[in-house]
Coordinates of C-alpha atoms in Angstrom, one line a residue:
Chain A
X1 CA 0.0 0.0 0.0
X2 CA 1.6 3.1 -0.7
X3 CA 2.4 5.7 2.3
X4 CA 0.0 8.4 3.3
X5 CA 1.9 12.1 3.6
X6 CA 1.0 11.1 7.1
X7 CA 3.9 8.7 7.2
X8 CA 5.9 10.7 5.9
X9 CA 5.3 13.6 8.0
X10 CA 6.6 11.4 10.9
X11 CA 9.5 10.2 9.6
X12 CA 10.4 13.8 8.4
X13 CA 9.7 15.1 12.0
X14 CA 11.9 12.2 13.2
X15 CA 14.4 12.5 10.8
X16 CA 14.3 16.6 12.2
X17 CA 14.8 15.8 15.5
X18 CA 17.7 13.4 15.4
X19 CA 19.1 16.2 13.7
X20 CA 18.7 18.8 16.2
X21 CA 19.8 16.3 18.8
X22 CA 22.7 15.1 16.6
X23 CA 23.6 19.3 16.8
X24 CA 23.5 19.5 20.6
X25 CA 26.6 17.2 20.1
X26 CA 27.8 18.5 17.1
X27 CA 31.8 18.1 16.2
X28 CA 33.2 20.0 13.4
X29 CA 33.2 17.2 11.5
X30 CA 29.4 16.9 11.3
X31 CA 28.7 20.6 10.2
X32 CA 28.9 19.5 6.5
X33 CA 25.6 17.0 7.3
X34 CA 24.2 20.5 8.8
X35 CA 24.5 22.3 5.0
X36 CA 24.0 19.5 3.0
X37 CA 21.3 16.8 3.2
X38 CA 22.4 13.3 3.9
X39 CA 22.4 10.5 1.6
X40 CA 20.2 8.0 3.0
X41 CA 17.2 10.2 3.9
X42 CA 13.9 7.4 4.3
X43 CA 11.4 10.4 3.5
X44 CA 12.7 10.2 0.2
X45 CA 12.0 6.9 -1.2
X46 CA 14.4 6.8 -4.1
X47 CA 17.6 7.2 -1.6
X48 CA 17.3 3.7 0.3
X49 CA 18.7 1.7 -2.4
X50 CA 21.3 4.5 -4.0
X51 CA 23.2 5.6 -1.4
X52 CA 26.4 4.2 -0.4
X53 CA 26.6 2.7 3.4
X54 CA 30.5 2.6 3.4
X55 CA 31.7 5.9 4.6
X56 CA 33.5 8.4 2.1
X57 CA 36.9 8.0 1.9
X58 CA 38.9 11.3 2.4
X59 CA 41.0 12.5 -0.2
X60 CA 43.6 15.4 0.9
X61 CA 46.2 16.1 -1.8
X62 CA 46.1 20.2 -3.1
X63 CA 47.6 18.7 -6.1
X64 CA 44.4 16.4 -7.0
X65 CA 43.2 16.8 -10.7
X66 CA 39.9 17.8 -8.9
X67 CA 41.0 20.8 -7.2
X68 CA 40.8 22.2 -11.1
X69 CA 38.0 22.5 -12.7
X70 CA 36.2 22.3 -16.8
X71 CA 36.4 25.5 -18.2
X72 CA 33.7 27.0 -20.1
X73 CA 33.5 30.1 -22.6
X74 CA 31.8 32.0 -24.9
X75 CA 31.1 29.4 -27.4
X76 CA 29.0 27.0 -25.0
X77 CA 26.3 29.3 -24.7
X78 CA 24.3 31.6 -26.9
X79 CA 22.6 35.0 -25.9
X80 CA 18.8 33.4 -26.2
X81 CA 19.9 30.7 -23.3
X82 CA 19.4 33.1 -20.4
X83 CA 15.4 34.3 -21.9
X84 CA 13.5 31.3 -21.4
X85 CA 10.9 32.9 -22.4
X86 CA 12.4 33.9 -26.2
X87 CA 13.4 30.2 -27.3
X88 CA 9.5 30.0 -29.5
X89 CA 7.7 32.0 -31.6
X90 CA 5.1 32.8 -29.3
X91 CA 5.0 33.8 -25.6
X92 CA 5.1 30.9 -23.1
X93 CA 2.1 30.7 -20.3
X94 CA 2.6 32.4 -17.0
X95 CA 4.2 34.9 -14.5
X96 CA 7.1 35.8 -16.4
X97 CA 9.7 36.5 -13.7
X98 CA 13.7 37.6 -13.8
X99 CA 16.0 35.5 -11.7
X100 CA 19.3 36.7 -10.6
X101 CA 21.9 36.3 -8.2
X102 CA 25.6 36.1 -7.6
X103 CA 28.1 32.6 -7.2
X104 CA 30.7 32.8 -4.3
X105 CA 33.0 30.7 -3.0
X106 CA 33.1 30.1 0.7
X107 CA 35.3 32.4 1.0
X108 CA 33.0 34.8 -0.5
X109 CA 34.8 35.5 -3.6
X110 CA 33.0 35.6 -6.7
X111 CA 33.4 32.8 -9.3
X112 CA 33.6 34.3 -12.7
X113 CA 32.4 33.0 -15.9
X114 CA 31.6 29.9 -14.4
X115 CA 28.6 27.9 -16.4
X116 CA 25.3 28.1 -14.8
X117 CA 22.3 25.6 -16.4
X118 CA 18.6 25.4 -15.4
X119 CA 15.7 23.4 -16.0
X120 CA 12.1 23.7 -14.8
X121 CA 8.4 22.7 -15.3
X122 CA 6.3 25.1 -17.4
X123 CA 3.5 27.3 -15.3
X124 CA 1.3 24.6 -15.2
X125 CA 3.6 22.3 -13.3
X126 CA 4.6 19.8 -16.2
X127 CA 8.2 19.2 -17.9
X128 CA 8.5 18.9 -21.6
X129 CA 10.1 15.2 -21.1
X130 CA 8.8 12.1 -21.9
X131 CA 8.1 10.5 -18.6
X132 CA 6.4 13.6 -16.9
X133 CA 3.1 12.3 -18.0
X134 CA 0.9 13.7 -15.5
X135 CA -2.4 15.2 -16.9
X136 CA -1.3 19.0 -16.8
X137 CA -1.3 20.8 -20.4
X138 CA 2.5 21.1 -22.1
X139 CA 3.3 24.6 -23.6
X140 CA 4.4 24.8 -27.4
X141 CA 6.4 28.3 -26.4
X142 CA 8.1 26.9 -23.0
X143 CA 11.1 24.1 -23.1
X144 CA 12.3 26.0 -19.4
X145 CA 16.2 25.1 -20.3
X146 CA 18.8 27.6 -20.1
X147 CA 22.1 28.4 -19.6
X148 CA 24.6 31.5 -19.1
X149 CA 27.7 32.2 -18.1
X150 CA 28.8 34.5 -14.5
X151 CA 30.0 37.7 -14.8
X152 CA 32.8 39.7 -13.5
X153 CA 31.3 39.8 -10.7
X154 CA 30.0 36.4 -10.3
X155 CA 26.1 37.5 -11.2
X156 CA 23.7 35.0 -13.1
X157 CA 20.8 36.5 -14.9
X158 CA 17.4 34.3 -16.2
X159 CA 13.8 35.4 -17.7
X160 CA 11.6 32.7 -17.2
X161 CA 8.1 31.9 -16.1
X162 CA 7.4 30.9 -12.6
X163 CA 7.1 27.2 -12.4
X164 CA 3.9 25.4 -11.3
X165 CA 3.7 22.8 -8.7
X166 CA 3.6 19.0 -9.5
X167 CA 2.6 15.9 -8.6
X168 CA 5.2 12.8 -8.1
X169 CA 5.1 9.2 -6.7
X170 CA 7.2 9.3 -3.9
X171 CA 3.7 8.8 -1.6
X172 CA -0.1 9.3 -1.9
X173 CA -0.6 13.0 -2.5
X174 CA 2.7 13.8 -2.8
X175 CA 3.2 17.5 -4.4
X176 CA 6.3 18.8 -5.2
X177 CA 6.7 23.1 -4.5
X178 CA 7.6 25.1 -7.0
X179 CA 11.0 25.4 -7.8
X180 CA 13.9 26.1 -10.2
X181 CA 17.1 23.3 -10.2
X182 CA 20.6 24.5 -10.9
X183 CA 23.5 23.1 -12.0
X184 CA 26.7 25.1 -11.1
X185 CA 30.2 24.8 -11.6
X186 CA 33.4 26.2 -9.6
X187 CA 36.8 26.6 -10.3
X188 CA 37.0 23.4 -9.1
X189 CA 35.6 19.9 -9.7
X190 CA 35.3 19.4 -6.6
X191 CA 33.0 22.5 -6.3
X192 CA 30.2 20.9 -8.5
X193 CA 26.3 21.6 -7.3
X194 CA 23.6 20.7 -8.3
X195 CA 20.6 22.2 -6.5
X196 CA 17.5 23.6 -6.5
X197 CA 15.9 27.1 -5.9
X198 CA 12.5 27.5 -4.0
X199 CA 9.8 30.5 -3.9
X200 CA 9.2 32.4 -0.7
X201 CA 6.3 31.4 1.4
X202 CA 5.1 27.9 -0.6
X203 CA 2.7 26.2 1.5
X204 CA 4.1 22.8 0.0
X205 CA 7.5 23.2 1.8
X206 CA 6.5 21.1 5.4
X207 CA 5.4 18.6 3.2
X208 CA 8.1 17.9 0.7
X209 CA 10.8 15.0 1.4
X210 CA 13.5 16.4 -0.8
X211 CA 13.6 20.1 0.6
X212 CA 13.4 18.4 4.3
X213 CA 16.2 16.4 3.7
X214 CA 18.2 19.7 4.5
X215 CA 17.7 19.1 8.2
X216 CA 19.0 22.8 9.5
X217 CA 16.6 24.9 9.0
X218 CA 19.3 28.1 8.2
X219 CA 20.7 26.2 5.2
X220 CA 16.9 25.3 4.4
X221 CA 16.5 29.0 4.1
X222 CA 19.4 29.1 1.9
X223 CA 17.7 27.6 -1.1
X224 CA 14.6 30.2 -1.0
X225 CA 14.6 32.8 -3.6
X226 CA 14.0 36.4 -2.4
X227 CA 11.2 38.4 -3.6
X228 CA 13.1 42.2 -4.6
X229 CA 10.5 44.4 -6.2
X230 CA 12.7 46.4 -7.1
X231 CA 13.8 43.7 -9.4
X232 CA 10.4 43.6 -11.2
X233 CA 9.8 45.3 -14.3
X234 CA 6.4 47.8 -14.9
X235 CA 4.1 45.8 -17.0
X236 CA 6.9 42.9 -18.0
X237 CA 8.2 40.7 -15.0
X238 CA 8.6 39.6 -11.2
X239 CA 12.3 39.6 -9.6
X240 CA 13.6 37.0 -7.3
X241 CA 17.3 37.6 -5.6
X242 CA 19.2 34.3 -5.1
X243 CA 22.6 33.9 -4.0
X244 CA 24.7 30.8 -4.4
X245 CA 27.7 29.7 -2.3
X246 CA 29.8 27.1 -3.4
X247 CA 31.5 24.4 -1.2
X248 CA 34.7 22.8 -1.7
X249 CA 38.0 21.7 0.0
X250 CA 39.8 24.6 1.6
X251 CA 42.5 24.3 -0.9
X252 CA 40.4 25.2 -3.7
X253 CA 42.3 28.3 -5.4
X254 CA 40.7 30.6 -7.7
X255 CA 42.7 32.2 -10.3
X256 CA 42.4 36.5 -10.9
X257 CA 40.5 37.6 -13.1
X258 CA 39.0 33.9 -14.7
Chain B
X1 CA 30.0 32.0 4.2
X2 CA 27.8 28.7 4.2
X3 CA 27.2 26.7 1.5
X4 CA 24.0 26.1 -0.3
X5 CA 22.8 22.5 0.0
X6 CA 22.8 20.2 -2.2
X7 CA 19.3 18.9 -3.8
X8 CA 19.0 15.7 -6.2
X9 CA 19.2 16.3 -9.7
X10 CA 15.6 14.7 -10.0
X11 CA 13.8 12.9 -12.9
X12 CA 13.6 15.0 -15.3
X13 CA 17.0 16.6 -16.0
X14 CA 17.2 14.4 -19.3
X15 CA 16.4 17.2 -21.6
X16 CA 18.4 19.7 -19.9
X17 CA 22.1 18.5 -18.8
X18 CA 22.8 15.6 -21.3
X19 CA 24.6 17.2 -24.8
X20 CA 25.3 16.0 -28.0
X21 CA 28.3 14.6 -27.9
X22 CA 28.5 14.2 -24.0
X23 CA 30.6 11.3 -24.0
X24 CA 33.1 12.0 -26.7
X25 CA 36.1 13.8 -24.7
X26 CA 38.2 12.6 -27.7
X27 CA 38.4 14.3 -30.8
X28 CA 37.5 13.1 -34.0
X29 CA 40.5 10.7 -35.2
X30 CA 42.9 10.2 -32.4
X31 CA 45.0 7.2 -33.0
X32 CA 45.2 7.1 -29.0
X33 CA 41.5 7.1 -27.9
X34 CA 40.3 4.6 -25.0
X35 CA 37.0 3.5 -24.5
X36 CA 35.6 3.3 -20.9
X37 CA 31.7 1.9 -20.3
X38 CA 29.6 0.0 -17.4
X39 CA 26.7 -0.1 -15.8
X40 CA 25.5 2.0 -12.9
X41 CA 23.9 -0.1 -10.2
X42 CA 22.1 0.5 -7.1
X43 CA 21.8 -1.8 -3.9
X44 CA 19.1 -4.2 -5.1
X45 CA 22.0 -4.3 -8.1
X46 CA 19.4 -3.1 -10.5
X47 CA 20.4 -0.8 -13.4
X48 CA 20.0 2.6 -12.9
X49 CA 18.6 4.1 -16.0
X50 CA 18.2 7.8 -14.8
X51 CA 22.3 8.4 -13.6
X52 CA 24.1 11.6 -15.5
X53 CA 28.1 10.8 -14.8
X54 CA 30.1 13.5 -15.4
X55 CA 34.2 13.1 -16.5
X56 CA 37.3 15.5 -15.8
X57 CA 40.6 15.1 -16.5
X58 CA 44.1 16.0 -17.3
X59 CA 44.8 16.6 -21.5
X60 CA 47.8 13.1 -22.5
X61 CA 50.8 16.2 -21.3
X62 CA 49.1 16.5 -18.1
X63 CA 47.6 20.1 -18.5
X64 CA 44.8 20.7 -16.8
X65 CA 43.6 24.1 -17.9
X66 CA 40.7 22.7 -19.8
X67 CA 39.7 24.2 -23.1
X68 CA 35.8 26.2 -23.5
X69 CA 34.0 24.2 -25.9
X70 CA 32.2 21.2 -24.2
X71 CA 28.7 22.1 -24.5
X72 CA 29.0 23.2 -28.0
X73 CA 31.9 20.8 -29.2
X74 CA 34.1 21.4 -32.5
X75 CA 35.2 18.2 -32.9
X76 CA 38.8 19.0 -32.2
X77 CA 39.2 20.4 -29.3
X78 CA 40.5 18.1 -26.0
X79 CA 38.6 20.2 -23.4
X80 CA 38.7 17.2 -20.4
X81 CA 35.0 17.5 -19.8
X82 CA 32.5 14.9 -20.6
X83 CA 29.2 14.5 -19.4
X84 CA 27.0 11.3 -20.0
X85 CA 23.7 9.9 -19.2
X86 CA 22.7 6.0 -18.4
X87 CA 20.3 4.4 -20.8
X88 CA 17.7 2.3 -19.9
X89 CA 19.9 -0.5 -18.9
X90 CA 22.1 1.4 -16.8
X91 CA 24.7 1.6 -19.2
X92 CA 27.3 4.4 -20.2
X93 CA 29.8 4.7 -22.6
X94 CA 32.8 7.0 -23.0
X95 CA 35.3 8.3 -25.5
X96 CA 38.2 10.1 -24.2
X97 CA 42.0 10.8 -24.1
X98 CA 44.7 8.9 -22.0
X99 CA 44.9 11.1 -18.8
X100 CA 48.6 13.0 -18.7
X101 CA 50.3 12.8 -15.0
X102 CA 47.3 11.0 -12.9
X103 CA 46.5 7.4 -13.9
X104 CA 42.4 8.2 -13.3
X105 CA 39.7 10.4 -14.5
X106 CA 37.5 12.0 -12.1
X107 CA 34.1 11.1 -11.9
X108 CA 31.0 12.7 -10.6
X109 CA 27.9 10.9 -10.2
X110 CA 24.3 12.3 -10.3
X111 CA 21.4 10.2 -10.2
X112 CA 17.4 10.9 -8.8
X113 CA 17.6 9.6 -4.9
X114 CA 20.8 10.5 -4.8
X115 CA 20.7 14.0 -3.0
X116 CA 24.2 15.2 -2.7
X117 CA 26.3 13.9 -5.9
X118 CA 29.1 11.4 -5.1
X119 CA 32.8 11.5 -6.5
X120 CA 35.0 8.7 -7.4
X121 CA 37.5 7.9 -10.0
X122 CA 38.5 5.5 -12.8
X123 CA 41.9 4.1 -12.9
X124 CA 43.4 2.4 -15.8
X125 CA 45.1 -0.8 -14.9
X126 CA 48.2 -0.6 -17.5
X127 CA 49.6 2.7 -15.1
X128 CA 51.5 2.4 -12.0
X129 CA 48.9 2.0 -9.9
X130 CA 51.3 0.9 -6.8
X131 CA 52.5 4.5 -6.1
X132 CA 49.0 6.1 -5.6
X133 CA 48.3 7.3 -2.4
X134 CA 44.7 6.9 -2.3
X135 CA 44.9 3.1 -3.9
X136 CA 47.7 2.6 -1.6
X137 CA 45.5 3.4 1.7
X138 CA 42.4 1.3 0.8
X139 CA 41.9 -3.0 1.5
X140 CA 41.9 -5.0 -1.7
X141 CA 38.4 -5.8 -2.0
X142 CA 37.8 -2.0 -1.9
X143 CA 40.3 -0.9 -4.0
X144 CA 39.6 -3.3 -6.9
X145 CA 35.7 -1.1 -7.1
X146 CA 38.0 2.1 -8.3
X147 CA 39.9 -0.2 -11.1
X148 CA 38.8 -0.6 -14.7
X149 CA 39.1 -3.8 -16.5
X150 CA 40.1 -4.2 -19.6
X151 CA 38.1 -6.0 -21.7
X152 CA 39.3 -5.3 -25.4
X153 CA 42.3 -3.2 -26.7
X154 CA 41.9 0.5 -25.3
X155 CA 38.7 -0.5 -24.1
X156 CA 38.2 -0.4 -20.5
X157 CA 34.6 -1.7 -18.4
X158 CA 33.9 0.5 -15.0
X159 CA 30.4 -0.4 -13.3
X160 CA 29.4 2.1 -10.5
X161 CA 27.7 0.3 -7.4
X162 CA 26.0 2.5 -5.1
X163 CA 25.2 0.6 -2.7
X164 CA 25.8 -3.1 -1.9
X165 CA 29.0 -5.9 -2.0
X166 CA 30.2 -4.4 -4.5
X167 CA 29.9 -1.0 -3.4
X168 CA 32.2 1.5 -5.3
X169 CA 34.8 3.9 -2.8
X170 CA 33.2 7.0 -3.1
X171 CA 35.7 10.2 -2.1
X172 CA 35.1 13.4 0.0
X173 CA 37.7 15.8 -0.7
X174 CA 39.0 18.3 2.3

């Protein structure tokens, strides 16, 4: 029988408090499980059979291959990427809305023409891929992928639409909020993210595995958008701030000017 | 500052991440070209069919600035960045360049469930594998899930285990 959200209320609510308790202990060591979410998180069906059980294996060596990084440049992406809404003749459905933001490192520097990709489900809450075949109508002017590149001073820009909400299977009545994934590169390999941005004040967040599954409730925070009116354009679109920070071995170096 | 968390890549990144191309790191016509492919398996040791792996690595001199160009690839070009999806069996496959200086490529893993992606690398057997540090501080059994096998000339087989006996040494880097 499949699991009520009932079920998996509890076992987020239990999942939350051996955090907290976990913290009253906390060693330095453990404050990376406090950013990230951990691997084997229950509420979350599809982790119980694809996350390792042996621990990580530690690699320090400031000469690894992976403290570099891919480099992209001009020629991987076109000006149309970053306008979601420009990719089709026509408009696409929806709130059109401007998404922006700046990449740092931990250190708070900013990482420059770094690539940035996204992908989203149209404003009714449905992808343009093959196996989203919930019963929510597609959009002939709306693939929602794009790309750019950071700027000098690490800033992303995107037009889009704001995505819709969507069902998946992970439990009975199981809604996903609204939200925006990212895939983001560093200097560094071993910098890679991917993530996903959220839209301030979704009633859907309690209830949703994969955003709980960030147990601290500051780094929850962390992957919620910003509304910044003074971001949104008269008569053309609504502006959301959100900054990225990127993680990564202390070692990581960042070269001037790149 | 503190980072942003990490959230799974989800279903439906297929027509957004994956490129044409993905999986050819080596240019068109390179006498030297090795061919690595496997499966990806979870704990059940089912195929995965929805993993995006991504490869970085050193050009054959050992440079590792990287060249633009992977997204949009010219055919020439070694830029040391490939990314690749699993089909419906679970199965990847990979074109690329003998690594210059390191005897691995790097590997990233992405797959739906998995919420914070998982690192690990390929080494090639014909290398001196007896002088790396990493290889040299891991058990047999364990160290064997981080070494390809060579199944035809130049062509190498690497199957990923999440989870399970076979598990494959994932890496955390500090």
């Amino acid at each position: 029988m499949a699991l009520s959200q009932q079920d998996i209320s509890r076992e987020i609510a239990e999942r939350a408090e051996a955090a907290a308790a976990a913290d009253a202990t906390a060693a330095a060591d453990t404050e990376r499980l406090r950013h990230h979410p951990a691997r084997d998180y229950a509420p979350y069906r599809s982790s119980l059979l694809r996350h390792p059980k042996q621990p990580l294996v530690t690699v320090r060596d400031p000469e690894a291959v992976e403290l570099s990084g891919p480099v992209f440049g001009v020629s991987d992406v076109t000006e149309l990427d970053a306008d979601l809404t420009r990719q089709h003749l026509g408009e696409p459905l929806g709130e059109r809305i401007t998404v922006t933001g700046r990449i740092l490192d931990r250190d708070g520097r900013p990482v420059r023409g770094q690539l940035v990709e996204i992908w989203q489900a149209n404003a009714s809450g449905r992808y343009l891929h093959q196996r989203d075949q919930h019963p929510a109508p597609l959009d002939a002017n709306f693939t929602g992928v794009g790309r750019c590149l950071t700027d000098g001073e690490g800033g992303y820009r995107f037009t889009t639409i704001k995505p819709g909400a969507y069902p998946w299977r992970n439990h009975t009545n199981a809604w996903r909020p609204a939200h925006i994934h990212f895939s983001l590169f560093g200097t560094a390999f071993a910098q890679r993210l991917i993530t996903q941005m959220y839209f301030p004040g979704d009633p859907l967040f309690p209830y949703d595995p994969i955003l709980q599954s960030v147990t601290d409730a500051a780094a929850r925070n962390r992957l919620v958008a910003a509304y910044e009116h003074e971001l949104s354009a008269a008569e053309w679109s609504l502006g959301y701030r959100w900054d990225i920070v990127l993680d990564g071995p202390a070692a990581t170096w960042t070269e001037e000017g790149r | 500052m503190h980072p942003t968390p990490s959230q799974t890549v989800g279903p439906f990144y297929g027509y957004a991440l994956p490129f044409p191309q993905g999986g050819q790191i080596a240019p068109a016509g390179h006498d030297g070209a090795l061919t690595v492919h496997g499966h990806v398996r979870d704990g059940a040791g089912e195929p995965v069919p929805d993993a995006l792996l991504e490869i970085w690595q050193p050009a054959p001199d050992g440079s590792r600035a990287g060249a633009p160009g992977s997204l949009r690839r010219d055919g020439l070009t070694f830029t040391g960045f490939g990314r690749v999806s699993t089909g419906p069996d679970g199965r990847y496959v990979l074109r690329t360049l003998p690594p210059g200086g390191v005897p691995y490529l790097s590997v990233c893993v992405f797959a739906r469930g998995l919420l914070h992606h998982l690192f690990t690398r390929v080494y090639l057997p014909d290398a001196d594998l007896d002088s790396d540090a990493l290889l040299a501080a891991l058990e047999s059994d364990r160290r064997s899930t981080l070494i390809a096998e060579p199944t035809a000339e130049h062509v190498y087989r690497f199957d990923i285990h999440l989870q399970g006996e076979k598990e494959t040494v994932f890496l955390d880097f500090r």
